[in-house]
Short mmCIF file of C-alpha atoms in Angstrom, two decimals:
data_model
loop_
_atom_site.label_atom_id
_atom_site.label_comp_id
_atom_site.label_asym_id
_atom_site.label_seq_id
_atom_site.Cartn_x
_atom_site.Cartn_y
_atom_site.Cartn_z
CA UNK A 594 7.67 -31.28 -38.54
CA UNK A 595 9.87 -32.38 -35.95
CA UNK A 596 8.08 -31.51 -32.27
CA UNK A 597 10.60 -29.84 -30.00
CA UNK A 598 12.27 -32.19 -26.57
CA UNK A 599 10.93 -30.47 -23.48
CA UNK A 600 13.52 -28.74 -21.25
CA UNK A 601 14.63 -30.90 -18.43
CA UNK A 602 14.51 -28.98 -15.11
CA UNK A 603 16.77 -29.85 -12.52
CA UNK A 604 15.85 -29.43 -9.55
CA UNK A 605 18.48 -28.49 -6.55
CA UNK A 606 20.63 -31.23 -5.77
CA UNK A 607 21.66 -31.83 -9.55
CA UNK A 608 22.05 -27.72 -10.29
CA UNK A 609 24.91 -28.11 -7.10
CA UNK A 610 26.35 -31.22 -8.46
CA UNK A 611 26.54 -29.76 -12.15
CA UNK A 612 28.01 -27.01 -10.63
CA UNK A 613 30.68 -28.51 -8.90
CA UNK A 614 31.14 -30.88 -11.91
CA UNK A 615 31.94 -27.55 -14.17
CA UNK A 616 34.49 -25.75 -11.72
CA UNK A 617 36.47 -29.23 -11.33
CA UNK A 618 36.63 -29.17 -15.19
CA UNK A 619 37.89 -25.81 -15.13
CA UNK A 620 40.45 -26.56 -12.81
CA UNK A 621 41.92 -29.06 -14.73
CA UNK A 622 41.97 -26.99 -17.95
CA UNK A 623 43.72 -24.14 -15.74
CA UNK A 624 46.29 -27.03 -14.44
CA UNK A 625 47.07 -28.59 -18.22
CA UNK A 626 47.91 -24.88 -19.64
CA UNK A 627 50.44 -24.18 -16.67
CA UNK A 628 52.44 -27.44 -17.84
CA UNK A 629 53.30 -26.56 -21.44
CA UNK A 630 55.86 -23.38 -22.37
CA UNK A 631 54.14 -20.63 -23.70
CA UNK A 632 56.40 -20.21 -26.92
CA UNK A 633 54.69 -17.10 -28.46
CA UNK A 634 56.41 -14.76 -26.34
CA UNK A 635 60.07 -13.09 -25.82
CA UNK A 636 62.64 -15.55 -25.06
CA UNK A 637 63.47 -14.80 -20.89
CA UNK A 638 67.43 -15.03 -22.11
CA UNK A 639 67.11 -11.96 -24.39
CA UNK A 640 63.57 -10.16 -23.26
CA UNK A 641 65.67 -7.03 -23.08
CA UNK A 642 67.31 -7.18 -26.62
CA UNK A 643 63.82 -7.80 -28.00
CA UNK A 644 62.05 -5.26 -26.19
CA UNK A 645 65.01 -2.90 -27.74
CA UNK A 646 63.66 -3.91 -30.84
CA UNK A 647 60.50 -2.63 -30.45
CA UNK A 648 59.33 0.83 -31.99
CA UNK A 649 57.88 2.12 -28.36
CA UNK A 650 60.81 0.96 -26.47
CA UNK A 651 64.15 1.19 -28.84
CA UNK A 652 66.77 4.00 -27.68
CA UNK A 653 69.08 4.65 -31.15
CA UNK A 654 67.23 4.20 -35.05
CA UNK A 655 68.39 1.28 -37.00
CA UNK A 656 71.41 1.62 -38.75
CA UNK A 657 71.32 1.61 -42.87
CA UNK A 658 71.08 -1.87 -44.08
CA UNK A 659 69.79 -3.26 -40.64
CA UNK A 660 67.71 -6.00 -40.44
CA UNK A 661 63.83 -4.44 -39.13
CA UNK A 662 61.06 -5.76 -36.63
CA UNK A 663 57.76 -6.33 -38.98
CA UNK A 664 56.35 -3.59 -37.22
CA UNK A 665 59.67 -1.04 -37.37
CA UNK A 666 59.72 -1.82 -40.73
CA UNK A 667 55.84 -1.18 -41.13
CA UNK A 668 56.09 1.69 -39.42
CA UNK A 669 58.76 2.99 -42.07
CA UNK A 670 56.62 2.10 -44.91
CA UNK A 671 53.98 4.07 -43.62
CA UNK A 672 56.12 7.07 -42.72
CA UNK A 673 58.66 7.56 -45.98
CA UNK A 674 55.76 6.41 -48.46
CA UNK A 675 54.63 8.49 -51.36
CA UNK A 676 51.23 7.17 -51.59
CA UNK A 677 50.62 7.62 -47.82
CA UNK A 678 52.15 11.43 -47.37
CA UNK A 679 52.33 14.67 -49.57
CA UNK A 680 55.73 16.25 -50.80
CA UNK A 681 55.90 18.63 -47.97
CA UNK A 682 55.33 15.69 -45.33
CA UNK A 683 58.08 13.34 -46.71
CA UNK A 684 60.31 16.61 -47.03
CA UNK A 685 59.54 17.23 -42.93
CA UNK A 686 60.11 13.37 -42.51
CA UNK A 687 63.48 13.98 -43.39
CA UNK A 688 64.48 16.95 -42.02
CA UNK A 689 63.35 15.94 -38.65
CA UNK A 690 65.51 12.66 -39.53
CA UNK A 691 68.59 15.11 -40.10
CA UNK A 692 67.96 17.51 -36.77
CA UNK A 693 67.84 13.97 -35.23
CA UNK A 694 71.32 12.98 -36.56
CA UNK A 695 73.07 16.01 -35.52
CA UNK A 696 72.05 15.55 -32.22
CA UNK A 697 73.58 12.39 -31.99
CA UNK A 698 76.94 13.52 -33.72
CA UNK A 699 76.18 11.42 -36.60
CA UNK A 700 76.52 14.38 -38.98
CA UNK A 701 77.19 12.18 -42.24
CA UNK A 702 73.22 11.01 -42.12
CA UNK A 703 72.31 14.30 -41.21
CA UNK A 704 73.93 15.25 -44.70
CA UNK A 705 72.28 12.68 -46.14
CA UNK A 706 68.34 13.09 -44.18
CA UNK A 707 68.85 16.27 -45.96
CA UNK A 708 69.74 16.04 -49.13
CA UNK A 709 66.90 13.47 -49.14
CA UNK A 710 64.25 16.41 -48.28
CA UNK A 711 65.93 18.66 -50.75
CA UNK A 712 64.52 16.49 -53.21
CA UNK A 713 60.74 17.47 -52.93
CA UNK A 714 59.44 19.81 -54.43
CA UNK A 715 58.06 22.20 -51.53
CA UNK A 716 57.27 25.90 -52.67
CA UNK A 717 58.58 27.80 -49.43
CA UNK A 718 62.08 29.23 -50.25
CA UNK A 719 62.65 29.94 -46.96
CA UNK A 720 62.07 26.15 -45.69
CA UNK A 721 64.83 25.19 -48.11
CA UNK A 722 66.78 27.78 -47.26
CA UNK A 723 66.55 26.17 -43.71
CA UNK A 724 67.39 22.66 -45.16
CA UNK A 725 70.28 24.08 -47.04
CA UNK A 726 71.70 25.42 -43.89
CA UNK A 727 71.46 22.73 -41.64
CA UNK A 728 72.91 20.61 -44.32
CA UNK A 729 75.55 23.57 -44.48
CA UNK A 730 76.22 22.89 -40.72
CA UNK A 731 76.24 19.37 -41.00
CA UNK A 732 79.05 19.27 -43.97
CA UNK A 733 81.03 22.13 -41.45
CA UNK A 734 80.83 19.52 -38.41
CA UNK A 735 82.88 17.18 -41.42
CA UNK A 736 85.05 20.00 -42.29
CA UNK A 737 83.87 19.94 -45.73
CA UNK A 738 84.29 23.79 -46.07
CA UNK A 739 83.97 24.31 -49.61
CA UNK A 740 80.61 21.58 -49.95
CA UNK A 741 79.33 23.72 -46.21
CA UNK A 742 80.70 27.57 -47.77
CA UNK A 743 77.94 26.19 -51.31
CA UNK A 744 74.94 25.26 -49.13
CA UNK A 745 75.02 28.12 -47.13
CA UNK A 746 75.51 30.30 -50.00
CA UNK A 747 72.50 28.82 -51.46
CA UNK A 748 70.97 29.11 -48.13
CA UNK A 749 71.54 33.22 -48.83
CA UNK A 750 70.30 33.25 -52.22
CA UNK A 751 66.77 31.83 -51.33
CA UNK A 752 66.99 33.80 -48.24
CA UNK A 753 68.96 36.90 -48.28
CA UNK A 754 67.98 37.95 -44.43
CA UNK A 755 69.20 34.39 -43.30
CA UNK A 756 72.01 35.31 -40.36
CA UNK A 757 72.86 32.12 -39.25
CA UNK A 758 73.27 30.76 -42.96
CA UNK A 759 75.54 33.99 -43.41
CA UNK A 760 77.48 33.27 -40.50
CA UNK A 761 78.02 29.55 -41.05
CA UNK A 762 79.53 31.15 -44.73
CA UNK A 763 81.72 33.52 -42.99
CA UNK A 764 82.94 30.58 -40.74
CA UNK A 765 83.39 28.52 -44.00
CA UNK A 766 85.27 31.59 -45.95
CA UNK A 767 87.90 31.85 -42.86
CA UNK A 768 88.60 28.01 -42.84
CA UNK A 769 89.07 28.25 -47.00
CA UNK A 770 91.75 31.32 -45.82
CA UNK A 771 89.00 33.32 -48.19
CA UNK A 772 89.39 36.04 -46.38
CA UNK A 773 88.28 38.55 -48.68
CA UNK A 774 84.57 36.86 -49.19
CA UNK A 775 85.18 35.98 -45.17
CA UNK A 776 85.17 39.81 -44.36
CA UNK A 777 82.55 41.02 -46.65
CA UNK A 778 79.97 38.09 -45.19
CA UNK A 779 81.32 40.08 -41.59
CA UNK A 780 81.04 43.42 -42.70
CA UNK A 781 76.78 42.35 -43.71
CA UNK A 782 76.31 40.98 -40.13
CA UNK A 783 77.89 43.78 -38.53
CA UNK A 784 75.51 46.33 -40.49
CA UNK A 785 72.37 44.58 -39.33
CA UNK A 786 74.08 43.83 -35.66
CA UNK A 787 76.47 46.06 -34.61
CA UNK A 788 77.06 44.28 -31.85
CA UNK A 789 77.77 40.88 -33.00
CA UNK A 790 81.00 40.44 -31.21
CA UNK A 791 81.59 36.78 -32.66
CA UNK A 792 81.23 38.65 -36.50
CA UNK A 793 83.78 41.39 -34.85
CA UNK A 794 86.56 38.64 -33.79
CA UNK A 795 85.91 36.80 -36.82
CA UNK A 796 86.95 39.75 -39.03
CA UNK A 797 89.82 40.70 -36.55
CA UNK A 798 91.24 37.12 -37.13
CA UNK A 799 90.62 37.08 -40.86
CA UNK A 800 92.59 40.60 -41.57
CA UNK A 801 95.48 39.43 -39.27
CA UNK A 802 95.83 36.02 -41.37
CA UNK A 803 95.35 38.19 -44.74
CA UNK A 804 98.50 40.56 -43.48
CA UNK A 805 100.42 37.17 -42.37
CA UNK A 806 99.68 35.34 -45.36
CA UNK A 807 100.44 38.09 -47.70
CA UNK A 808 103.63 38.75 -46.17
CA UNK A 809 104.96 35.15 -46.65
CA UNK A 810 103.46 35.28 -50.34
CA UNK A 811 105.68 38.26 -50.55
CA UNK A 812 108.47 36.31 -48.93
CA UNK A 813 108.13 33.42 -51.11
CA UNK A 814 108.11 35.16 -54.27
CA UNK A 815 111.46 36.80 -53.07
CA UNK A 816 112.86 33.73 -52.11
CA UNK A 817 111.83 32.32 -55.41
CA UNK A 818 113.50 35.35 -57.12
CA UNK A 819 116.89 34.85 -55.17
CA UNK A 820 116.71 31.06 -56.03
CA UNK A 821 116.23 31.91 -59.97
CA UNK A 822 119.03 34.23 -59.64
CA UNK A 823 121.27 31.82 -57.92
CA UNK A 824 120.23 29.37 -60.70
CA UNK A 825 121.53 31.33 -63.48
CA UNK A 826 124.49 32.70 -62.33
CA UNK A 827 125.74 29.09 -61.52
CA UNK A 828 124.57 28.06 -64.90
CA UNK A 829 126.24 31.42 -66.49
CA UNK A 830 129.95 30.09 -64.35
CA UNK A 831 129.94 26.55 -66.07
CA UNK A 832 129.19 27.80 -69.04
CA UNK A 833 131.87 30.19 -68.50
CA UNK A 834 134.19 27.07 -67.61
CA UNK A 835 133.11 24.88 -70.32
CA UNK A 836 132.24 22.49 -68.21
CA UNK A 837 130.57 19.38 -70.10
CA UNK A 838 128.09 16.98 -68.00
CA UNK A 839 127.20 13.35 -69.05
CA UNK A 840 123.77 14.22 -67.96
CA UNK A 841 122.29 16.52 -70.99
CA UNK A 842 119.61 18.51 -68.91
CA UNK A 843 122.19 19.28 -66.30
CA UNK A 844 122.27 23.06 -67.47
CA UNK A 845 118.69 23.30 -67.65
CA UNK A 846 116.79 21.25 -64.72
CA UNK A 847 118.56 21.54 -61.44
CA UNK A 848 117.39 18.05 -61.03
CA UNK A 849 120.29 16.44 -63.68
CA UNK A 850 122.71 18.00 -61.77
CA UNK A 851 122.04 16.99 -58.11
CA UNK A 852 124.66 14.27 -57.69
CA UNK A 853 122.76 10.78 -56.78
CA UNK A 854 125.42 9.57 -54.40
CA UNK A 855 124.14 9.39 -50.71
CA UNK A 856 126.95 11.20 -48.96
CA UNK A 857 126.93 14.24 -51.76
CA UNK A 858 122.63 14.51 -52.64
CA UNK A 859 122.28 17.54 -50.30
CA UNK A 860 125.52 19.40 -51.86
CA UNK A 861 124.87 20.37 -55.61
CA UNK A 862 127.60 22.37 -56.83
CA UNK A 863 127.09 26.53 -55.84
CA UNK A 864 128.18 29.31 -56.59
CA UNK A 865 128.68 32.36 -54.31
CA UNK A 866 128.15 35.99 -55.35
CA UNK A 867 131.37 36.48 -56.50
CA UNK A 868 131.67 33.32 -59.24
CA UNK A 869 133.49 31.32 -57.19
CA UNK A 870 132.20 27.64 -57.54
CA UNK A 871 131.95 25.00 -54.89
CA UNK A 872 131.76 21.59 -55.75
CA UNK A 873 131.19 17.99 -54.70
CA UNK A 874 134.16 15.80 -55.00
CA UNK A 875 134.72 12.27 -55.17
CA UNK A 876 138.61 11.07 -54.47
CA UNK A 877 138.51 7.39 -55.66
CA UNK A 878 141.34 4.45 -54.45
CA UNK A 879 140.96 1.87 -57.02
CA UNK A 880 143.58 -0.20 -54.75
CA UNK A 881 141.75 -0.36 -52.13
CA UNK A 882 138.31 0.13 -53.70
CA UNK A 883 137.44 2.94 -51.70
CA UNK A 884 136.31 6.37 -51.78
CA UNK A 885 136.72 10.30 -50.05
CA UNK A 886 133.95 12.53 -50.02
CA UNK A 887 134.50 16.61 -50.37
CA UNK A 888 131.06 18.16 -50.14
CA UNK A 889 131.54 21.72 -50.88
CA UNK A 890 135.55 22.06 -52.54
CA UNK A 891 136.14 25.76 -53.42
CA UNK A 892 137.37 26.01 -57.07
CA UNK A 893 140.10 27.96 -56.14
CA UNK A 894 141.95 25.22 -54.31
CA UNK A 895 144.77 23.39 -55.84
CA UNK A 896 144.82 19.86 -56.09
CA UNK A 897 147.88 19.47 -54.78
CA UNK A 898 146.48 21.36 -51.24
CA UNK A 899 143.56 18.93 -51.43
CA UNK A 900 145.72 15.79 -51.48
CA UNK A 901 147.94 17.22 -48.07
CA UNK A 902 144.74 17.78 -46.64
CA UNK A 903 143.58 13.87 -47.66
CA UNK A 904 146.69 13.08 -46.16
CA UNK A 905 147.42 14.99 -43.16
CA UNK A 906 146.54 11.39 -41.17
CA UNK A 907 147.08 8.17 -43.31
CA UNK A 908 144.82 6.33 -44.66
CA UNK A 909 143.69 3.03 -42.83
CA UNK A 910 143.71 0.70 -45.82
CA UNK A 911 147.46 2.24 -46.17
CA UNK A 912 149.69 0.11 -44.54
CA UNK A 913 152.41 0.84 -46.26
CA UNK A 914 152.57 4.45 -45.92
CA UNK A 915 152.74 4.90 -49.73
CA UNK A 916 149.70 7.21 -50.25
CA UNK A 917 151.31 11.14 -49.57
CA UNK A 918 150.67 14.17 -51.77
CA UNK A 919 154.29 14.07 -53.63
CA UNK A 920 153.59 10.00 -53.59
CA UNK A 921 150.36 9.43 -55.61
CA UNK A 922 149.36 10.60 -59.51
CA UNK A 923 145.99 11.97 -60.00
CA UNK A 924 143.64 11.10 -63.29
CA UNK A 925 140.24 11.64 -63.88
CA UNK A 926 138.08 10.09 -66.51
CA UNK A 927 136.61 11.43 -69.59
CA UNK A 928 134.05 8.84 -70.33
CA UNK A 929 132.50 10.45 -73.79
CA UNK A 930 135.77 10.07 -75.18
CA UNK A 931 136.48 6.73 -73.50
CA UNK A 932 139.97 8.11 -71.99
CA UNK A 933 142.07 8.46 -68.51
CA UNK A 934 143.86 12.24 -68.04
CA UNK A 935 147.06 12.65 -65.46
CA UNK A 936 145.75 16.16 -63.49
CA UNK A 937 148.43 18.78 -63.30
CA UNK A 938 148.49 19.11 -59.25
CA UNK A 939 149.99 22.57 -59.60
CA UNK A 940 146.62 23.86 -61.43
CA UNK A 941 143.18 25.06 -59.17
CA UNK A 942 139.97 22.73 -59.44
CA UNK A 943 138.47 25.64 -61.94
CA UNK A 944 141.72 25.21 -64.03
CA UNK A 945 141.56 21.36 -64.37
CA UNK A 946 137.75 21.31 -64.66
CA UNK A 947 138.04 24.13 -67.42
CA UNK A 948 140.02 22.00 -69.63
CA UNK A 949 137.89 20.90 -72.78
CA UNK A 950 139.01 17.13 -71.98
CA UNK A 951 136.86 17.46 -68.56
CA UNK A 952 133.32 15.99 -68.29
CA UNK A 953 131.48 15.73 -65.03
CA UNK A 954 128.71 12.74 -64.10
CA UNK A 955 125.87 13.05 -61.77
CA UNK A 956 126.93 16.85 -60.83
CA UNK A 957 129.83 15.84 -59.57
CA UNK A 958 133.76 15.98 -59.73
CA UNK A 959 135.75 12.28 -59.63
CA UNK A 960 138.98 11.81 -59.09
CA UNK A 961 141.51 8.99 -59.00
CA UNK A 962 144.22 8.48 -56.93
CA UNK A 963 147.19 5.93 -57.41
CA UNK A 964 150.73 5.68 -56.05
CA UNK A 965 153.27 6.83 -58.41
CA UNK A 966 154.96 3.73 -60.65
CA UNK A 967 152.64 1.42 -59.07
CA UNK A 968 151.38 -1.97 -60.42
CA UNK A 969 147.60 -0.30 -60.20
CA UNK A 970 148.88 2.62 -61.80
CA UNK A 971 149.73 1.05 -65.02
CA UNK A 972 146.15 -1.35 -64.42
CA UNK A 973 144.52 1.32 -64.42
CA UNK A 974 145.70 3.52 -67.31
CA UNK A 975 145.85 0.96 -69.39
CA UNK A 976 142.60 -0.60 -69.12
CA UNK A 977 139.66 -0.59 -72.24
CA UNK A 978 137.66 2.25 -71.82
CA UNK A 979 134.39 1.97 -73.76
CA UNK A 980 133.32 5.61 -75.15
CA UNK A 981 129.71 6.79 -74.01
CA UNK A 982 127.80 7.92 -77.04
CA UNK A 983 126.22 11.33 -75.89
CA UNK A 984 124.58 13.36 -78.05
CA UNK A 985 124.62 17.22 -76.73
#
């Protein structure tokens, strides 16, 4: 067996000089640390940023989809983890997450931090009755009534003595314009607090809107009536006339006879209460390629009074003068039967369009107007007409 070296003792001179030996060493160990970078710790451009990052020290949650910290995103494992916390603690991890949200106005995670702890199964109805309402409040702040009016309804249902889920529903019915359901949530506050005055304005308002909404119903449905009426008589007046239309709906959707041309769209053909019939006109120059617009032309107007009122000033494109009433012919077209028809200018609009030979296009009247014995005259009333095929 190996013996054991005896201990050297020093005596005091060499203790002072090992001494003095060690603290020089020391010194340069403290000196050859201070020259490299520490590298471990937050970068001195963006300390702040990092510190933000930091569960102890971050002011706002991450946003969805946000990149973590290790430890943030330890810390959430630990937190929302089913193996770590019961049902009712993941449920209160959530709702805390939602009263959270709606604090900070971010009321579409606070739906969603809710709905989340809805999902657990937790035995208290009146705790879900709490999460259904603040979801119910959350969904309001989005002004989605009819998703906030549901919640707080089921709010009710697992909670019948829940006021502030009954008055969210109220506050829901009004904005849906149920006023009915809106009154009747009122009415239930007002027996358990007569003095509620919100619940008493809130009913005010709702049977004020009722009266004002039922009395424009009322209106509408009048107004709807008169229209109907209008409708048929003008219908019953062609069909008095024998008026034929290119268009076959024309007698039975208003929208076939509207007349598609820009200056005329707003001026369908009318008729008063007396049968008269007003029409819209088109006065066509196929010399000059140019037309006249009459928006509303009673039926009881004779052509030849229309044409001295088309001429009372001359026309521009008329430089020689040769367009006046006793001047110019008048035709219209009957494009079924492929034809041109010289208009008697004695006879009223309802006596020319009466005639079996007359067929309006696009709800409208056209007319043609040529100077007597003219070269366009004879161009145009002997030109090929191609019949439309139109099966009534």
């Amino acid at each position: 067996m190996e013996s054991k070296q005896p201990k050297k003792v020093l005596n005091e001179q060499e203790r002072l000089e090992l001494a003095a030996q060690l603290d020089k060493d020391l010194d340069a160990f403290i000196s050859s640390l201070e020259k490299k970078r520490y590298t471990e710790g937050w970068p001195e451009d963006r300390w702040e940023e990092e510190m933000a990052k930091h569960p102890f020290f971050m002011q706002k949650s991450p946003e969805p989809g946000e990149e973590l910290s290790p430890l943030m995103e330890g810390l959430q494992q630990l937190k929302y983890d089913p193996e770590e916390n019961t049902e009712q603690e993941l449920a209160d991890t959530y709702k805390e997450d939602g009263k959270f949200y709606m604090q900070h106005r971010k009321f579409r995670m606070a739906v969603l931090s809710y709905t989340e702890a809805l999902r657990y199964k937790v035995g208290d109805a009146s705790y879900k009755a709490i999460l259904y309402n603040n979801r119910s409040a959350a969904n309001y702040m989005l002004k989605n009534y009819r998703t906030s009016l549901q919640d707080a309804q089921k709010a009710l249902e697992l909670n019948p003595n829940y006021d502030k889920a009954r008055w969210r529903a109220a506050q829901c019915a009004s904005a849906l314009d149920r006023f009915e359901l809106c009154v009747e949530f009122c009415d239930t506050i007002l027996q358990r607090d007569p003095t509620n005055s919100a619940a008493v304005e809130l009913r005010k308002a709702c049977l004020a809107k009722k009266a004002v909404q039922h009395r424009d119903s009322r209106k509408e449905a009048r107004q709807e009536r008169e229209k109907q009426q209008k409708w048929d008589r003008l219908v019953t007046e062609l069909k008095k006339r024998m008026v034929k239309f290119e268009e076959r709906k024309a007698l039975a959707d208003e929208r076939y006879l509207r007349p598609r041309l820009a200056p005329l769209e707003d001026f369908m053909v009318s008729c008063d209460e007396n049968g008269v019939l007003s029409w819209p006109v088109v006065f066509c120059y196929p010399e000059f390629q140019t037309t006249d617009f009459q928006q509303q032309l009673l039926e009881t107007t004779t052509m030849q009074d229309v044409l001295e009122q088309l001429f009372e000033e001359p026309l521009e494109c008329d430089k020689a003068g040769l367009y006046r009433a006793k001047k110019v012919n008048v035709y219209y077209e009957n494009r079924i039967l492929g034809l041109a028809f010289l208009v008697d200018k004695s006879k009223t609009i309802q006596q020319i369009v009466a005639e079996r030979t007359f067929v309006a296009f696009q709800g409208t009247l056209t007319f043609y107007i040529l100077v007597k014995g003219s070269k366009q005259e004879e161009i145009f009333v002997t030109q090929t007409r191609i019949p439309v095929k139109i099966e009534y």
